[in-house]
Amino acid sequence: CAKHFAGYGASEGGRDYDPVHLSEAQLRNDFLPPFRAAVKAGVDTFMSAYMDLNNVPAGANPWLLRDVLRDEWGFDGFIVSDAFAVGNLVIQGFARDGRDAALRALEAGLNMDMASNIYLENLAELVEDGTLSIEEIDEMVRPILAAKIRMGLFENPYADEALLDKVAARPEHRQSARWAAHRSMVLLKNEDGLLPLSKVQQKIAVIGPLADSMEATEGSWMVFGHKPAAVTVLEGIRAKLAGANIAYAPGPDINRLIPHPFGEFDTSERKPIQTADEADAAFQTAVETARDADLVIMVLGEKADMAGEFASRGSLDLPGRQEELLKAVSALGKPVVLVLLNGRPLSINWAAEHVPAILEAWEPGTEGGHAVADILFGDVNPGGKLPVTFPRSGGHAPLYYARTLTHLPEESPRYRSRYWDSPTTPLYPFGFGLSYTTFEFSNLQVSAPQVRKGESLTVRVDVANTGQVAGDEVAQLYIHQKWGSDSRPLRELKGFERITLQPGETKTVTFVLGPDELTYWSANAGQWIQDAAAFDIWVGGDSLASLHAEFLVTE
């Protein structure tokens, strides 16, 4: 199921369900391409988003559901609303009542109403009074029935509940989960080669409120997941160093004071909120535990209910007293490794400057604890890259690499589009990620200095492992169109490839740039166009890549 269609991530203030205002050019160039790719790949269902898109709710938006998804892209599966979204059309001030909501959602192309019962309560009456024809109902039901037939649900309509214990957490599934966690983690900092850590016996303190949290390891959308199968970071480290002297202290709790709506489904980690005195005592215990260790691994970030749906935050700082605890432990002078468990970019400015090693582990899933330990102790070399930009402050959001040029000359020391109280640059750029080895990009070649519109060219680059251990690098290709019908972004990612290299090995990575990569939706022209223009190319390991070439597109 491709969701949430479309523009859901661009809500005002970053708040769930709030309105989205995007130009057609922004939608088509930035937000719709992943959904278009899903249609090309054969996705069976789409789920509409909750919010208003340019003042029309996405779940009752005929331009989005019929004009683009059905008619333009040829999608022939079914579209389902998000939970209760059809009923919410009344709350949003769009529909007069449930009857009006059902009619407008159906006419817009929404096949299935999830949970609100608005279709169930109103569609029969709308057919009986002639407002809707039975043919219109047939049209909307047909793709739903086709999906059920393909899945064999008429022959076997009920799931075998015993399969949960038979299938969940099979060894092969756990192995896949561990592999996926390895691939997703991003090494943000590794000063003086602190990582990987030695497995030689030493006293290690594992500190932080998320270090032994199955919930934080599984993440914000596990809900009914098989929690006993989850391996926490603490458990992963203890399993990696069996018999080692490993002490643990969680420090003060971090809690949402407004309960998460999904909390009713799971009470496994629910506990009373700490008093101020209890939090102070837990803080001191954590500091003293760290003081008695040779090495400290701190596991900080966001609890699962602080990210995902129903979890908008007004700040990107570490919640609670986590940064205070990090500073207190760092002041002890011990080597400190910070492991982040979180569902969004965080403003970790102090940590980025003062903590020698930082691993972004996200919400790593069932085998997350083992995967973190594999990376910390060198059994796996991290090769993940940031799929987002890390801002220095929530006030910098939205912040992305593919911005367009300001009208103010950037080379001017006085007149520049910037913040006067902080750097304009991100804390960590899009595509960034370190490794336990080093890589060098060289010999960038473009197959032709110029091509005509509609033609393709090939870009090749050599990537060498210049370090001492095998590792993965992600070669990333960015372009910039220098002029055209519209102003174009400073950089756009147009290709990437993850490769594994042995020490001293070099591989050539090849990209193709053709009409699909060089065409864009023009706000000026109101259609897809390809300009005759000059282009910059950069290839490297992140969005700040410096290896450069140029080419020209002619008529």
mmCIF file of N, CA and C in Angstrom, residues 415-479:
data_model
loop_
_atom_site.group_PDB
_atom_site.id
_atom_site.type_symbol
_atom_site.label_atom_id
_atom_site.label_comp_id
_atom_site.label_asym_id
_atom_site.label_seq_id
_atom_site.Cartn_x
_atom_site.Cartn_y
_atom_site.Cartn_z
ATOM 1 N N TYR A 415 25.667 41.047 2.500
ATOM 2 C CA TYR A 415 24.309 40.766 2.070
ATOM 3 C C TYR A 415 24.192 39.290 1.708
ATOM 4 N N ARG A 416 23.605 38.568 2.598
ATOM 5 C CA ARG A 416 23.480 37.134 2.357
ATOM 6 C C ARG A 416 22.207 36.632 3.041
ATOM 7 N N SER A 417 21.570 35.653 2.433
ATOM 8 C CA SER A 417 20.386 35.051 3.038
ATOM 9 C C SER A 417 20.846 34.049 4.088
ATOM 10 N N ARG A 418 20.861 34.486 5.345
ATOM 11 C CA ARG A 418 21.401 33.631 6.395
ATOM 12 C C ARG A 418 20.799 34.034 7.732
ATOM 13 N N TYR A 419 21.007 33.182 8.745
ATOM 14 C CA TYR A 419 20.635 33.525 10.113
ATOM 15 C C TYR A 419 21.764 34.339 10.736
ATOM 16 N N TRP A 420 21.422 35.365 11.496
ATOM 17 C CA TRP A 420 22.482 36.138 12.135
ATOM 18 C C TRP A 420 22.958 35.477 13.423
ATOM 19 N N ASP A 421 22.152 34.522 13.967
ATOM 20 C CA ASP A 421 22.505 33.940 15.262
ATOM 21 C C ASP A 421 22.957 32.490 15.185
ATOM 22 N N SER A 422 23.056 31.919 13.995
ATOM 23 C CA SER A 422 23.533 30.539 13.865
ATOM 24 C C SER A 422 23.947 30.288 12.423
ATOM 25 N N PRO A 423 24.781 29.276 12.197
ATOM 26 C CA PRO A 423 25.151 28.947 10.816
ATOM 27 C C PRO A 423 23.933 28.520 10.004
ATOM 28 N N THR A 424 23.954 28.810 8.736
ATOM 29 C CA THR A 424 22.874 28.394 7.843
ATOM 30 C C THR A 424 23.036 26.939 7.419
ATOM 31 N N THR A 425 24.239 26.443 7.509
ATOM 32 C CA THR A 425 24.526 25.078 7.070
ATOM 33 C C THR A 425 23.872 24.055 7.993
ATOM 34 N N PRO A 426 23.565 22.867 7.482
ATOM 35 C CA PRO A 426 23.002 21.823 8.342
ATOM 36 C C PRO A 426 24.039 21.277 9.308
ATOM 37 N N LEU A 427 23.556 20.639 10.356
ATOM 38 C CA LEU A 427 24.457 19.955 11.276
ATOM 39 C C LEU A 427 25.089 18.760 10.570
ATOM 40 N N TYR A 428 24.255 17.986 9.873
ATOM 41 C CA TYR A 428 24.729 16.890 9.025
ATOM 42 C C TYR A 428 23.956 16.953 7.712
ATOM 43 N N PRO A 429 24.640 16.944 6.577
ATOM 44 C CA PRO A 429 23.949 17.102 5.297
ATOM 45 C C PRO A 429 23.274 15.819 4.829
ATOM 46 N N PHE A 430 22.327 15.981 3.948
ATOM 47 C CA PHE A 430 21.679 14.853 3.282
ATOM 48 C C PHE A 430 22.744 13.956 2.643
ATOM 49 N N GLY A 431 22.547 12.646 2.774
ATOM 50 C CA GLY A 431 23.463 11.696 2.141
ATOM 51 C C GLY A 431 24.722 11.416 2.920
ATOM 52 N N PHE A 432 24.887 12.040 4.092
ATOM 53 C CA PHE A 432 26.124 11.914 4.860
ATOM 54 C C PHE A 432 26.169 10.594 5.626
ATOM 55 N N GLY A 433 27.358 10.048 5.789
ATOM 56 C CA GLY A 433 27.575 8.864 6.606
ATOM 57 C C GLY A 433 29.019 8.429 6.530
ATOM 58 N N LEU A 434 29.607 8.130 7.684
ATOM 59 C CA LEU A 434 31.008 7.733 7.756
ATOM 60 C C LEU A 434 31.150 6.217 7.733
ATOM 61 N N SER A 435 32.385 5.759 7.715
ATOM 62 C CA SER A 435 32.725 4.339 7.676
ATOM 63 C C SER A 435 33.965 4.124 8.530
ATOM 64 N N TYR A 436 34.277 2.861 8.824
ATOM 65 C CA TYR A 436 35.531 2.549 9.511
ATOM 66 C C TYR A 436 36.713 2.521 8.541
ATOM 67 N N THR A 437 36.415 2.714 7.263
ATOM 68 C CA THR A 437 37.480 2.857 6.279
ATOM 69 C C THR A 437 37.307 4.193 5.566
ATOM 70 N N THR A 438 38.127 4.472 4.585
ATOM 71 C CA THR A 438 38.041 5.728 3.838
ATOM 72 C C THR A 438 37.912 5.436 2.352
ATOM 73 N N PHE A 439 37.296 6.359 1.635
ATOM 74 C CA PHE A 439 37.062 6.180 0.205
ATOM 75 C C PHE A 439 37.516 7.418 -0.560
ATOM 76 N N GLU A 440 37.875 7.189 -1.805
ATOM 77 C CA GLU A 440 38.285 8.292 -2.672
ATOM 78 C C GLU A 440 37.576 8.170 -4.010
ATOM 79 N N PHE A 441 36.973 9.265 -4.463
ATOM 80 C CA PHE A 441 36.319 9.326 -5.771
ATOM 81 C C PHE A 441 37.263 10.010 -6.755
ATOM 82 N N SER A 442 37.368 9.466 -7.958
ATOM 83 C CA SER A 442 38.272 10.043 -8.951
ATOM 84 C C SER A 442 37.819 9.670 -10.356
ATOM 85 N N ASN A 443 38.500 10.265 -11.333
ATOM 86 C CA ASN A 443 38.314 9.915 -12.744
ATOM 87 C C ASN A 443 36.852 10.040 -13.170
ATOM 88 N N LEU A 444 36.240 11.173 -12.853
ATOM 89 C CA LEU A 444 34.861 11.433 -13.269
ATOM 90 C C LEU A 444 34.826 11.699 -14.770
ATOM 91 N N GLN A 445 34.024 10.915 -15.478
ATOM 92 C CA GLN A 445 33.958 11.026 -16.939
ATOM 93 C C GLN A 445 32.506 11.130 -17.391
ATOM 94 N N VAL A 446 32.258 12.041 -18.311
ATOM 95 C CA VAL A 446 30.952 12.200 -18.941
ATOM 96 C C VAL A 446 31.099 11.780 -20.398
ATOM 97 N N SER A 447 30.174 10.962 -20.885
ATOM 98 C CA SER A 447 30.346 10.337 -22.202
ATOM 99 C C SER A 447 30.365 11.330 -23.350
ATOM 100 N N ALA A 448 29.748 12.499 -23.163
ATOM 101 C CA ALA A 448 29.755 13.506 -24.228
ATOM 102 C C ALA A 448 29.660 14.888 -23.593
ATOM 103 N N PRO A 449 30.338 15.873 -24.160
ATOM 104 C CA PRO A 449 30.257 17.223 -23.597
ATOM 105 C C PRO A 449 28.903 17.866 -23.815
ATOM 106 N N GLN A 450 28.161 17.380 -24.832
ATOM 107 C CA GLN A 450 26.824 17.902 -25.052
ATOM 108 C C GLN A 450 25.954 16.844 -25.720
ATOM 109 N N VAL A 451 24.651 16.933 -25.435
ATOM 110 C CA VAL A 451 23.661 16.042 -26.042
ATOM 111 C C VAL A 451 22.457 16.886 -26.436
ATOM 112 N N ARG A 452 21.652 16.324 -27.329
ATOM 113 C CA ARG A 452 20.413 16.996 -27.689
ATOM 114 C C ARG A 452 19.306 16.609 -26.718
ATOM 115 N N LYS A 453 18.291 17.447 -26.657
ATOM 116 C CA LYS A 453 17.145 17.123 -25.818
ATOM 117 C C LYS A 453 16.570 15.768 -26.237
ATOM 118 N N GLY A 454 16.274 14.939 -25.243
ATOM 119 C CA GLY A 454 15.753 13.609 -25.515
ATOM 120 C C GLY A 454 16.805 12.532 -25.560
ATOM 121 N N GLU A 455 18.087 12.922 -25.664
ATOM 122 C CA GLU A 455 19.178 11.952 -25.681
ATOM 123 C C GLU A 455 19.698 11.707 -24.262
ATOM 124 N N SER A 456 20.474 10.635 -24.115
ATOM 125 C CA SER A 456 21.046 10.264 -22.823
ATOM 126 C C SER A 456 22.559 10.358 -22.871
ATOM 127 N N LEU A 457 23.150 10.495 -21.700
ATOM 128 C CA LEU A 457 24.604 10.423 -21.586
ATOM 129 C C LEU A 457 24.961 9.564 -20.382
ATOM 130 N N THR A 458 26.203 9.093 -20.375
ATOM 131 C CA THR A 458 26.682 8.202 -19.322
ATOM 132 C C THR A 458 27.717 8.925 -18.469
ATOM 133 N N VAL A 459 27.614 8.721 -17.162
ATOM 134 C CA VAL A 459 28.570 9.294 -16.213
ATOM 135 C C VAL A 459 29.256 8.143 -15.493
ATOM 136 N N ARG A 460 30.579 8.154 -15.475
ATOM 137 C CA ARG A 460 31.352 7.115 -14.800
ATOM 138 C C ARG A 460 32.293 7.750 -13.788
ATOM 139 N N VAL A 461 32.488 7.036 -12.680
ATOM 140 C CA VAL A 461 33.409 7.512 -11.651
ATOM 141 C C VAL A 461 34.056 6.310 -10.985
ATOM 142 N N ASP A 462 35.317 6.448 -10.626
ATOM 143 C CA ASP A 462 36.032 5.402 -9.897
ATOM 144 C C ASP A 462 35.929 5.671 -8.401
ATOM 145 N N VAL A 463 35.651 4.609 -7.652
ATOM 146 C CA VAL A 463 35.588 4.701 -6.193
ATOM 147 C C VAL A 463 36.590 3.707 -5.625
ATOM 148 N N ALA A 464 37.501 4.194 -4.794
ATOM 149 C CA ALA A 464 38.557 3.352 -4.224
ATOM 150 C C ALA A 464 38.438 3.310 -2.710
ATOM 151 N N ASN A 465 38.654 2.115 -2.150
ATOM 152 C CA ASN A 465 38.771 1.956 -0.697
ATOM 153 C C ASN A 465 40.226 2.215 -0.336
ATOM 154 N N THR A 466 40.482 3.339 0.306
ATOM 155 C CA THR A 466 41.855 3.729 0.647
ATOM 156 C C THR A 466 42.211 3.408 2.089
ATOM 157 N N GLY A 467 41.334 2.663 2.768
ATOM 158 C CA GLY A 467 41.588 2.325 4.161
ATOM 159 C C GLY A 467 42.070 0.906 4.347
ATOM 160 N N GLN A 468 41.905 0.408 5.582
ATOM 161 C CA GLN A 468 42.484 -0.879 5.963
ATOM 162 C C GLN A 468 41.466 -2.003 6.106
ATOM 163 N N VAL A 469 40.164 -1.693 6.012
ATOM 164 C CA VAL A 469 39.144 -2.733 6.172
ATOM 165 C C VAL A 469 38.132 -2.619 5.040
ATOM 166 N N ALA A 470 37.419 -3.704 4.788
ATOM 167 C CA ALA A 470 36.362 -3.687 3.776
ATOM 168 C C ALA A 470 35.222 -2.794 4.249
ATOM 169 N N GLY A 471 34.530 -2.193 3.300
ATOM 170 C CA GLY A 471 33.418 -1.327 3.676
ATOM 171 C C GLY A 471 32.533 -0.990 2.503
ATOM 172 N N ASP A 472 31.375 -0.416 2.824
ATOM 173 C CA ASP A 472 30.408 0.016 1.818
ATOM 174 C C ASP A 472 30.481 1.530 1.643
ATOM 175 N N GLU A 473 30.406 1.962 0.395
ATOM 176 C CA GLU A 473 30.246 3.377 0.092
ATOM 177 C C GLU A 473 29.049 3.528 -0.828
ATOM 178 N N VAL A 474 28.359 4.655 -0.715
ATOM 179 C CA VAL A 474 27.234 4.963 -1.593
ATOM 180 C C VAL A 474 27.648 6.105 -2.506
ATOM 181 N N ALA A 475 27.871 5.781 -3.775
ATOM 182 C CA ALA A 475 28.202 6.807 -4.761
ATOM 183 C C ALA A 475 26.927 7.553 -5.121
ATOM 184 N N GLN A 476 26.966 8.875 -5.000
ATOM 185 C CA GLN A 476 25.783 9.707 -5.207
ATOM 186 C C GLN A 476 26.047 10.724 -6.320
ATOM 187 N N LEU A 477 25.113 10.789 -7.265
ATOM 188 C CA LEU A 477 25.223 11.699 -8.407
ATOM 189 C C LEU A 477 24.222 12.843 -8.248
ATOM 190 N N TYR A 478 24.728 14.061 -8.262
ATOM 191 C CA TYR A 478 23.898 15.261 -8.156
ATOM 192 C C TYR A 478 24.082 16.122 -9.403
ATOM 193 N N ILE A 479 23.007 16.801 -9.799
ATOM 194 C CA ILE A 479 23.097 17.717 -10.932
ATOM 195 C C ILE A 479 22.547 19.083 -10.542
#
